[in-house]
């Protein structure tokens, strides 16, 4: 089954304790991206990757790191989590980051990781 | 700054009734607009995509409209079902000079369908 898999689904941690949220897709997609979703703010992009070894900052990258060593995996790293990073996180992928004519392919989202930092 | 605004923020309707969700955007240059459905505890799933030249597109009981002149879109749900209870997110795509598309997300409308 084609899917984007995030782990863990729920995570409670303390301030300053490094953590990694994994994301894996089995659709051979070039493009992968991380978002955070907060009430009233909608989805905001943290980092994205156009392909292996190519990553770039989104709208809210502070406090986060990513890597793209393999096409299928795109982990999100919080080196020193803080309470303002408490949020619902989504990983997403699509075949290409570019428009194809007037259309572009939809994002395929994982089921989210709810992170609480105390 | 590109913005996508959705209204209402939340909506409660009875099963079997129709409803319409609104999306206004300021994204330019416009590439396309997509509606996503997000069930509680799940990631968003694409419902429909609208390009500049399209006015109306249907996907089952969901019908999206687009007025590119006024930069408004709507999502109409006909004969609502309990399974329609979800958040509906409007996402507008901007065509960058590099060819890469940049997305602006609305904050969503939370729909609750009651029996």
PDB file of N, CA and C in Angstrom, chain B residues 2-3 5 11 21 30 37 39 47-48 59 64 69 72 74 78-80 90 92 94 99 101-102 105 114:
ATOM      1  N   UNK B   2       1.463  36.346   0.623  1.00  0.00           N
ATOM      2  CA  UNK B   2       0.394  35.443   0.190  1.00  0.00           C
ATOM      3  C   UNK B   2      -0.424  34.974   1.376  1.00  0.00           C
ATOM      4  N   UNK B   3      -1.742  34.996   1.207  1.00  0.00           N
ATOM      5  CA  UNK B   3      -2.619  34.545   2.283  1.00  0.00           C
ATOM      6  C   UNK B   3      -3.782  33.752   1.716  1.00  0.00           C
ATOM      7  N   UNK B   5      -7.545  32.602   3.278  1.00  0.00           N
ATOM      8  CA  UNK B   5      -8.461  32.717   4.409  1.00  0.00           C
ATOM      9  C   UNK B   5      -9.710  31.884   4.166  1.00  0.00           C
ATOM     10  N   UNK B  11     -18.399  24.748  11.635  1.00  0.00           N
ATOM     11  CA  UNK B  11     -19.762  24.659  11.132  1.00  0.00           C
ATOM     12  C   UNK B  11     -20.381  23.366  11.627  1.00  0.00           C
ATOM     13  N   UNK B  21     -18.437  25.814   1.999  1.00  0.00           N
ATOM     14  CA  UNK B  21     -17.270  26.358   2.670  1.00  0.00           C
ATOM     15  C   UNK B  21     -16.576  27.328   1.722  1.00  0.00           C
ATOM     16  N   UNK B  30      -0.997  32.876  -9.553  1.00  0.00           N
ATOM     17  CA  UNK B  30      -1.793  31.699  -9.188  1.00  0.00           C
ATOM     18  C   UNK B  30      -1.468  30.536 -10.113  1.00  0.00           C
ATOM     19  N   UNK B  37      -9.266  17.173   2.621  1.00  0.00           N
ATOM     20  CA  UNK B  37     -10.096  16.767   3.756  1.00  0.00           C
ATOM     21  C   UNK B  37      -9.192  16.135   4.798  1.00  0.00           C
ATOM     22  N   UNK B  39      -9.464  14.147   8.283  1.00  0.00           N
ATOM     23  CA  UNK B  39     -10.184  13.497   9.372  1.00  0.00           C
ATOM     24  C   UNK B  39      -9.381  13.636  10.659  1.00  0.00           C
ATOM     25  N   UNK B  47      -8.990  16.291  -2.176  1.00  0.00           N
ATOM     26  CA  UNK B  47     -10.346  16.068  -2.691  1.00  0.00           C
ATOM     27  C   UNK B  47     -10.446  16.463  -4.155  1.00  0.00           C
ATOM     28  N   UNK B  48      -9.958  17.649  -4.472  1.00  0.00           N
ATOM     29  CA  UNK B  48     -10.108  18.147  -5.826  1.00  0.00           C
ATOM     30  C   UNK B  48      -9.109  19.257  -6.077  1.00  0.00           C
ATOM     31  N   UNK B  59     -16.478  15.921  -7.274  1.00  0.00           N
ATOM     32  CA  UNK B  59     -15.910  14.644  -6.828  1.00  0.00           C
ATOM     33  C   UNK B  59     -16.966  14.022  -5.928  1.00  0.00           C
ATOM     34  N   UNK B  64     -16.419  21.752  -6.095  1.00  0.00           N
ATOM     35  CA  UNK B  64     -15.599  22.943  -5.882  1.00  0.00           C
ATOM     36  C   UNK B  64     -15.833  23.929  -7.006  1.00  0.00           C
ATOM     37  N   UNK B  69     -11.059  35.637 -10.947  1.00  0.00           N
ATOM     38  CA  UNK B  69     -11.074  37.103 -10.989  1.00  0.00           C
ATOM     39  C   UNK B  69     -11.199  37.688  -9.588  1.00  0.00           C
ATOM     40  N   UNK B  72     -11.675  33.715  -5.317  1.00  0.00           N
ATOM     41  CA  UNK B  72     -12.506  33.028  -4.335  1.00  0.00           C
ATOM     42  C   UNK B  72     -12.806  31.616  -4.821  1.00  0.00           C
ATOM     43  N   UNK B  74     -15.092  27.933  -3.468  1.00  0.00           N
ATOM     44  CA  UNK B  74     -16.012  27.359  -2.498  1.00  0.00           C
ATOM     45  C   UNK B  74     -16.024  25.848  -2.656  1.00  0.00           C
ATOM     46  N   UNK B  78     -22.993  18.156  -0.707  1.00  0.00           N
ATOM     47  CA  UNK B  78     -24.405  17.839  -0.896  1.00  0.00           C
ATOM     48  C   UNK B  78     -24.794  16.623  -0.068  1.00  0.00           C
ATOM     49  N   UNK B  79     -25.990  16.678   0.511  1.00  0.00           N
ATOM     50  CA  UNK B  79     -26.531  15.536   1.268  1.00  0.00           C
ATOM     51  C   UNK B  79     -25.495  14.996   2.242  1.00  0.00           C
ATOM     52  N   UNK B  80     -25.111  15.810   3.181  1.00  0.00           N
ATOM     53  CA  UNK B  80     -24.000  15.481   4.076  1.00  0.00           C
ATOM     54  C   UNK B  80     -24.224  14.158   4.821  1.00  0.00           C
ATOM     55  N   UNK B  90      -8.065  24.552   2.402  1.00  0.00           N
ATOM     56  CA  UNK B  90      -7.857  25.118   1.067  1.00  0.00           C
ATOM     57  C   UNK B  90      -6.367  25.420   0.908  1.00  0.00           C
ATOM     58  N   UNK B  92      -3.471  26.894  -1.835  1.00  0.00           N
ATOM     59  CA  UNK B  92      -3.269  27.583  -3.106  1.00  0.00           C
ATOM     60  C   UNK B  92      -1.798  27.480  -3.508  1.00  0.00           C
ATOM     61  N   UNK B  94       1.416  28.633  -5.826  1.00  0.00           N
ATOM     62  CA  UNK B  94       2.007  29.749  -6.561  1.00  0.00           C
ATOM     63  C   UNK B  94       3.096  29.197  -7.458  1.00  0.00           C
ATOM     64  N   UNK B  99      10.047  27.394 -11.485  1.00  0.00           N
ATOM     65  CA  UNK B  99       9.183  26.273 -11.840  1.00  0.00           C
ATOM     66  C   UNK B  99       8.680  25.533 -10.610  1.00  0.00           C
ATOM     67  N   UNK B 101       6.723  24.964  -7.277  1.00  0.00           N
ATOM     68  CA  UNK B 101       5.482  25.514  -6.762  1.00  0.00           C
ATOM     69  C   UNK B 101       5.580  25.717  -5.262  1.00  0.00           C
ATOM     70  N   UNK B 102       5.087  26.842  -4.797  1.00  0.00           N
ATOM     71  CA  UNK B 102       5.056  27.139  -3.373  1.00  0.00           C
ATOM     72  C   UNK B 102       3.595  27.104  -2.927  1.00  0.00           C
ATOM     73  N   UNK B 105      -1.296  27.514   2.780  1.00  0.00           N
ATOM     74  CA  UNK B 105      -2.390  26.753   3.373  1.00  0.00           C
ATOM     75  C   UNK B 105      -3.359  27.669   4.108  1.00  0.00           C
ATOM     76  N   UNK B 114     -24.103  16.261  12.392  1.00  0.00           N
ATOM     77  CA  UNK B 114     -24.791  15.596  13.492  1.00  0.00           C
ATOM     78  C   UNK B 114     -25.984  14.775  12.994  1.00  0.00           C
TER      79      UNK B 114
END
